[in-house]
CSV table of C-alpha atoms in Angstrom, one decimal:
chain,number,residue,atom,x,y,z
A,1,ASP,CA,-25.0,-11.7,-9.0
A,2,SER,CA,-21.2,-11.2,-6.7
A,3,GLY,CA,-23.4,-9.8,-3.8
A,4,VAL,CA,-21.3,-6.5,-4.6
A,5,THR,CA,-23.4,-3.1,-5.6
A,6,GLN,CA,-22.1,-0.3,-7.5
A,7,THR,CA,-24.3,2.5,-7.9
A,8,PRO,CA,-25.0,4.2,-10.7
A,9,LYS,CA,-24.4,1.9,-13.0
A,10,HIS,CA,-23.5,5.0,-15.7
A,11,LEU,CA,-23.0,8.4,-15.1
A,12,ILE,CA,-22.4,11.2,-18.1
A,13,THR,CA,-20.2,14.7,-16.9
A,14,ALA,CA,-18.5,18.0,-18.0
A,15,THR,CA,-14.6,18.0,-17.0
A,16,GLY,CA,-14.3,20.1,-14.6
A,17,GLN,CA,-17.3,18.7,-12.7
A,18,ARG,CA,-16.8,16.2,-9.2
A,19,VAL,CA,-18.3,12.3,-8.7
A,20,THR,CA,-19.1,10.1,-6.5
A,21,LEU,CA,-18.8,6.4,-6.9
A,22,ARG,CA,-21.0,4.3,-4.1
A,23,CYS,CA,-19.6,0.7,-3.5
A,24,SER,CA,-21.4,-1.6,-1.2
A,25,PRO,CA,-19.6,-4.7,-0.4
A,26,ARG,CA,-20.8,-8.6,0.2
A,27,SER,CA,-22.3,-9.0,3.6
A,28,GLY,CA,-19.1,-10.0,5.8
A,29,ASP,CA,-16.8,-8.7,3.5
A,30,LEU,CA,-14.4,-6.2,5.5
A,31,SER,CA,-12.0,-4.8,2.9
A,32,VAL,CA,-13.0,-2.9,-0.5
A,33,TYR,CA,-10.5,-2.3,-3.1
A,34,TRP,CA,-11.6,0.5,-6.2
A,35,TYR,CA,-10.1,-0.4,-9.8
A,36,GLN,CA,-10.3,1.4,-12.7
A,37,GLN,CA,-10.5,0.2,-16.7
A,38,SER,CA,-10.0,2.0,-19.8
A,39,LEU,CA,-11.6,0.8,-22.9
A,40,ASP,CA,-9.5,-2.2,-23.8
A,41,GLN,CA,-7.2,-1.8,-21.1
A,42,GLY,CA,-6.2,-3.7,-17.6
A,43,LEU,CA,-7.7,-3.3,-14.2
A,44,GLN,CA,-5.7,-0.9,-12.7
A,45,PHE,CA,-5.7,-0.3,-9.1
A,46,LEU,CA,-6.4,2.9,-6.8
A,47,ILE,CA,-7.0,2.0,-3.6
A,48,GLN,CA,-7.6,-0.2,-0.8
A,49,TYR,CA,-9.5,0.0,2.4
A,50,TYR,CA,-10.2,-2.9,5.6
A,51,ASN,CA,-12.6,-1.9,8.2
A,52,GLY,CA,-12.4,1.7,7.8
A,53,GLU,CA,-9.0,2.0,7.1
A,54,GLU,CA,-7.1,2.6,4.6
A,55,ARG,CA,-5.1,-0.9,3.3
A,56,ALA,CA,-3.1,0.1,0.1
A,57,LYS,CA,-2.7,2.9,-2.6
A,58,GLY,CA,-2.3,2.2,-6.1
A,59,ASN,CA,-2.0,4.5,-8.8
A,60,ILE,CA,-5.0,7.0,-7.6
A,61,LEU,CA,-4.6,10.7,-8.9
A,62,GLU,CA,-4.8,13.1,-5.6
A,63,ARG,CA,-7.9,14.1,-7.8
A,64,PHE,CA,-9.6,11.4,-6.8
A,65,SER,CA,-10.2,9.8,-2.7
A,66,ALA,CA,-11.8,7.3,-1.3
A,67,GLN,CA,-13.1,6.6,2.1
A,68,GLN,CA,-14.8,3.3,3.7
A,69,PHE,CA,-17.9,4.5,6.5
A,70,PRO,CA,-18.6,2.2,10.0
A,71,ASP,CA,-21.2,0.4,7.8
A,72,LEU,CA,-18.4,-0.6,5.4
A,73,HIS,CA,-19.8,0.9,2.7
A,74,SER,CA,-17.2,2.6,0.6
A,75,GLU,CA,-16.9,6.3,-2.0
A,76,LEU,CA,-14.9,7.2,-4.5
A,77,ASN,CA,-14.9,10.6,-5.0
A,78,LEU,CA,-13.3,11.6,-8.4
A,79,SER,CA,-12.8,15.9,-8.8
A,80,SER,CA,-11.7,18.5,-11.1
A,81,LEU,CA,-12.6,15.4,-14.2
A,82,GLU,CA,-10.9,15.6,-17.4
A,83,LEU,CA,-11.7,13.2,-20.8
A,84,GLY,CA,-9.4,11.0,-19.5
A,85,ASP,CA,-11.0,9.6,-16.5
A,86,SER,CA,-13.5,8.2,-18.6
A,87,ALA,CA,-13.5,4.8,-17.6
A,88,LEU,CA,-15.2,1.6,-15.7
A,89,TYR,CA,-14.9,1.9,-12.1
A,90,PHE,CA,-14.9,-1.6,-10.7
A,91,CYS,CA,-15.2,-1.8,-6.6
A,92,ALA,CA,-14.3,-5.2,-5.3
A,93,SER,CA,-14.4,-6.7,-1.8
A,94,SER,CA,-13.0,-9.7,0.0
A,95,VAL,CA,-13.8,-11.5,3.6
A,96,ASP,CA,-10.1,-10.4,4.6
A,97,VAL,CA,-6.8,-9.0,3.8
A,98,GLY,CA,-4.3,-11.4,3.3
A,99,VAL,CA,-5.8,-14.8,3.4
A,100,ASN,CA,-6.3,-14.9,0.5
A,101,SER,CA,-9.1,-13.9,-0.1
A,102,PRO,CA,-11.4,-14.1,-3.7
A,103,LEU,CA,-11.9,-10.9,-4.9
A,104,HIS,CA,-15.6,-10.3,-5.8
A,105,PHE,CA,-16.4,-7.6,-8.2
A,106,GLY,CA,-19.4,-5.4,-8.4
A,107,ASN,CA,-20.9,-4.4,-12.3
A,108,GLY,CA,-19.3,-1.7,-12.1
A,109,THR,CA,-20.0,2.5,-12.8
A,110,ARG,CA,-19.0,3.4,-16.2
A,111,LEU,CA,-18.3,7.2,-16.2
A,112,THR,CA,-18.4,9.2,-19.7
A,113,VAL,CA,-16.8,12.6,-19.5
A,114,THR,CA,-17.7,15.0,-22.0
B,1,GLY,CA,6.1,-4.8,-4.8
B,2,GLU,CA,5.1,-8.4,-7.1
B,3,ASN,CA,5.0,-7.8,-11.1
B,4,VAL,CA,2.8,-10.1,-12.9
B,5,GLU,CA,3.5,-10.4,-16.7
B,6,GLN,CA,0.7,-12.6,-19.0
B,7,HIS,CA,1.1,-13.7,-22.6
B,8,PRO,CA,0.1,-13.3,-25.2
B,9,SER,CA,-2.3,-10.5,-25.2
B,10,THR,CA,-4.2,-11.5,-27.4
B,11,LEU,CA,-5.2,-15.2,-28.8
B,12,SER,CA,-7.8,-17.0,-31.3
B,13,VAL,CA,-8.0,-20.4,-31.2
B,14,GLN,CA,-10.5,-22.7,-33.5
B,15,GLU,CA,-13.6,-23.9,-31.6
B,16,GLY,CA,-13.0,-27.2,-29.8
B,17,ASP,CA,-9.3,-26.7,-29.4
B,18,SER,CA,-7.3,-25.9,-26.5
B,19,ALA,CA,-6.2,-22.6,-25.3
B,20,VAL,CA,-3.0,-21.8,-23.1
B,21,ILE,CA,-2.6,-18.6,-21.1
B,22,LYS,CA,1.0,-17.8,-19.3
B,23,CYS,CA,1.7,-15.6,-16.6
B,24,THR,CA,4.7,-15.4,-14.2
B,25,TYR,CA,5.2,-13.4,-11.0
B,26,SER,CA,8.4,-12.0,-9.5
B,27,ASP,CA,7.8,-12.6,-5.8
B,28,SER,CA,8.9,-16.0,-4.9
B,29,ALA,CA,6.8,-15.6,-1.2
B,30,SER,CA,3.6,-15.1,-3.4
B,31,ASN,CA,1.1,-18.2,-2.7
B,32,TYR,CA,-2.5,-17.0,-3.8
B,33,PHE,CA,-2.9,-17.3,-7.6
B,34,PRO,CA,-6.4,-16.6,-9.4
B,35,TRP,CA,-7.9,-15.9,-13.2
B,36,TYR,CA,-10.3,-13.8,-13.8
B,37,LYS,CA,-12.6,-14.5,-16.9
B,38,GLN,CA,-14.3,-10.6,-18.2
B,39,GLU,CA,-16.9,-10.7,-20.5
B,40,LEU,CA,-17.7,-7.9,-22.7
B,41,GLY,CA,-19.2,-5.1,-20.6
B,42,LYS,CA,-19.4,-7.3,-18.0
B,43,ARG,CA,-17.4,-7.7,-14.4
B,44,PRO,CA,-14.1,-9.6,-13.7
B,45,GLN,CA,-15.6,-13.5,-12.1
B,46,LEU,CA,-13.3,-15.4,-10.4
B,47,ILE,CA,-12.9,-19.1,-12.4
B,48,ILE,CA,-10.4,-20.9,-10.7
B,49,ASP,CA,-7.5,-20.2,-8.0
B,50,ILE,CA,-4.6,-22.6,-6.5
B,51,ARG,CA,-2.5,-22.1,-3.7
B,52,SER,CA,1.8,-22.7,-3.6
B,53,ASN,CA,1.0,-25.5,-1.9
B,54,VAL,CA,-0.6,-27.4,-5.1
B,55,GLY,CA,1.1,-27.9,-8.5
B,56,GLU,CA,-2.3,-28.4,-10.2
B,57,LYS,CA,-5.8,-27.7,-10.5
B,58,LYS,CA,-8.7,-28.6,-12.6
B,59,ASP,CA,-12.2,-27.6,-12.5
B,60,GLN,CA,-14.1,-29.6,-15.8
B,61,ARG,CA,-12.8,-27.8,-19.0
B,62,ILE,CA,-10.5,-25.4,-16.6
B,63,ALA,CA,-7.0,-26.5,-15.3
B,64,VAL,CA,-4.4,-24.4,-13.8
B,65,THR,CA,-0.7,-25.7,-13.5
B,66,LEU,CA,2.2,-23.9,-11.4
B,67,ASN,CA,5.6,-24.0,-11.2
B,68,LYS,CA,6.9,-22.7,-8.3
B,69,THR,CA,10.3,-22.9,-9.3
B,70,ALA,CA,10.1,-21.1,-11.9
B,71,LYS,CA,7.4,-18.2,-10.7
B,72,HIS,CA,4.9,-19.3,-13.5
B,73,PHE,CA,1.6,-19.8,-13.6
B,74,SER,CA,-0.7,-21.0,-17.0
B,75,LEU,CA,-4.1,-21.4,-17.4
B,76,HIS,CA,-5.4,-24.4,-19.9
B,77,ILE,CA,-8.7,-24.5,-21.5
B,78,THR,CA,-9.6,-27.4,-23.0
B,79,GLU,CA,-12.7,-28.0,-25.4
B,80,THR,CA,-12.7,-24.4,-26.4
B,81,GLN,CA,-16.5,-22.9,-27.0
B,82,PRO,CA,-17.9,-19.6,-28.1
B,83,GLU,CA,-18.8,-18.6,-24.9
B,84,ASP,CA,-14.9,-18.7,-23.4
B,85,SER,CA,-14.7,-15.8,-25.6
B,86,ALA,CA,-13.4,-13.0,-23.0
B,87,VAL,CA,-10.4,-11.4,-21.6
B,88,TYR,CA,-8.7,-13.6,-18.9
B,89,PHE,CA,-6.1,-11.8,-16.0
B,90,CYS,CA,-4.2,-14.0,-14.1
B,91,ALA,CA,-3.2,-12.5,-10.6
B,92,ALA,CA,-0.6,-13.5,-7.9
B,93,SER,CA,-0.6,-12.2,-3.7
B,94,ARG,CA,2.0,-12.6,-1.3
B,95,PRO,CA,0.7,-13.4,1.8
B,96,ASN,CA,-1.3,-10.7,3.5
B,97,GLU,CA,-1.3,-8.0,0.5
B,98,LYS,CA,-3.5,-7.7,-2.2
B,99,LEU,CA,-3.8,-9.0,-5.6
B,100,THR,CA,-1.5,-7.6,-8.6
B,101,PHE,CA,-3.2,-8.4,-11.8
B,102,GLY,CA,-1.9,-9.2,-14.7
B,103,THR,CA,-2.3,-7.0,-18.0
B,104,GLY,CA,-4.5,-9.8,-19.6
B,105,THR,CA,-5.4,-11.8,-22.5
B,106,ARG,CA,-8.1,-11.6,-25.2
B,107,LEU,CA,-9.4,-14.8,-26.4
B,108,THR,CA,-11.9,-15.5,-29.5
B,109,ILE,CA,-13.3,-18.7,-30.0
B,110,ILE,CA,-13.7,-19.1,-33.9
B,111,PRO,CA,-16.7,-21.4,-34.8
């Protein structure tokens, strides 16, 4: 168990809908990252937060948004969903940013858009 | 920004043989190089990492080597076992920046 908690584990929804994925980082970790992994693909970096503030942005679509709350949990919001958004979404956390802290991944949320 | 290339994309080896996965990075300022293993349907897990002040690191059957001059690093798995079958990702980061991942290598161990 990595200590990173993601909910829900599975999500099935229709095109055009909006969903929210939730992540609780490991105790003591201040940095949260979101990754998208489509079938048999690599880890696509979406966005990173550190202590409540956006730190880095990857190839995140405008339909997607995220935030990190004062208690350090994070939410990834996906709207106007398309079939191509079906993927495994991972959250990861680390102690700090920039001190080569290992990333610890959650078990992911599998999103299926029908 | 940093760019990490990983080869090969797929690798099949006989059980008991060794496997080598190679990565190159573009930014000479990168100083941290972890390797992650992802079993089918599961989360990526850190298996070994190396920092730029070290040339080689071993942990039982797994070793990582780093050549800073050539800007490449490699994962070596000896005496491979069926449970080594997975996708392996290399990554690199500069100080104070996030990790950049390679595209992954699917390793299959043939019994």
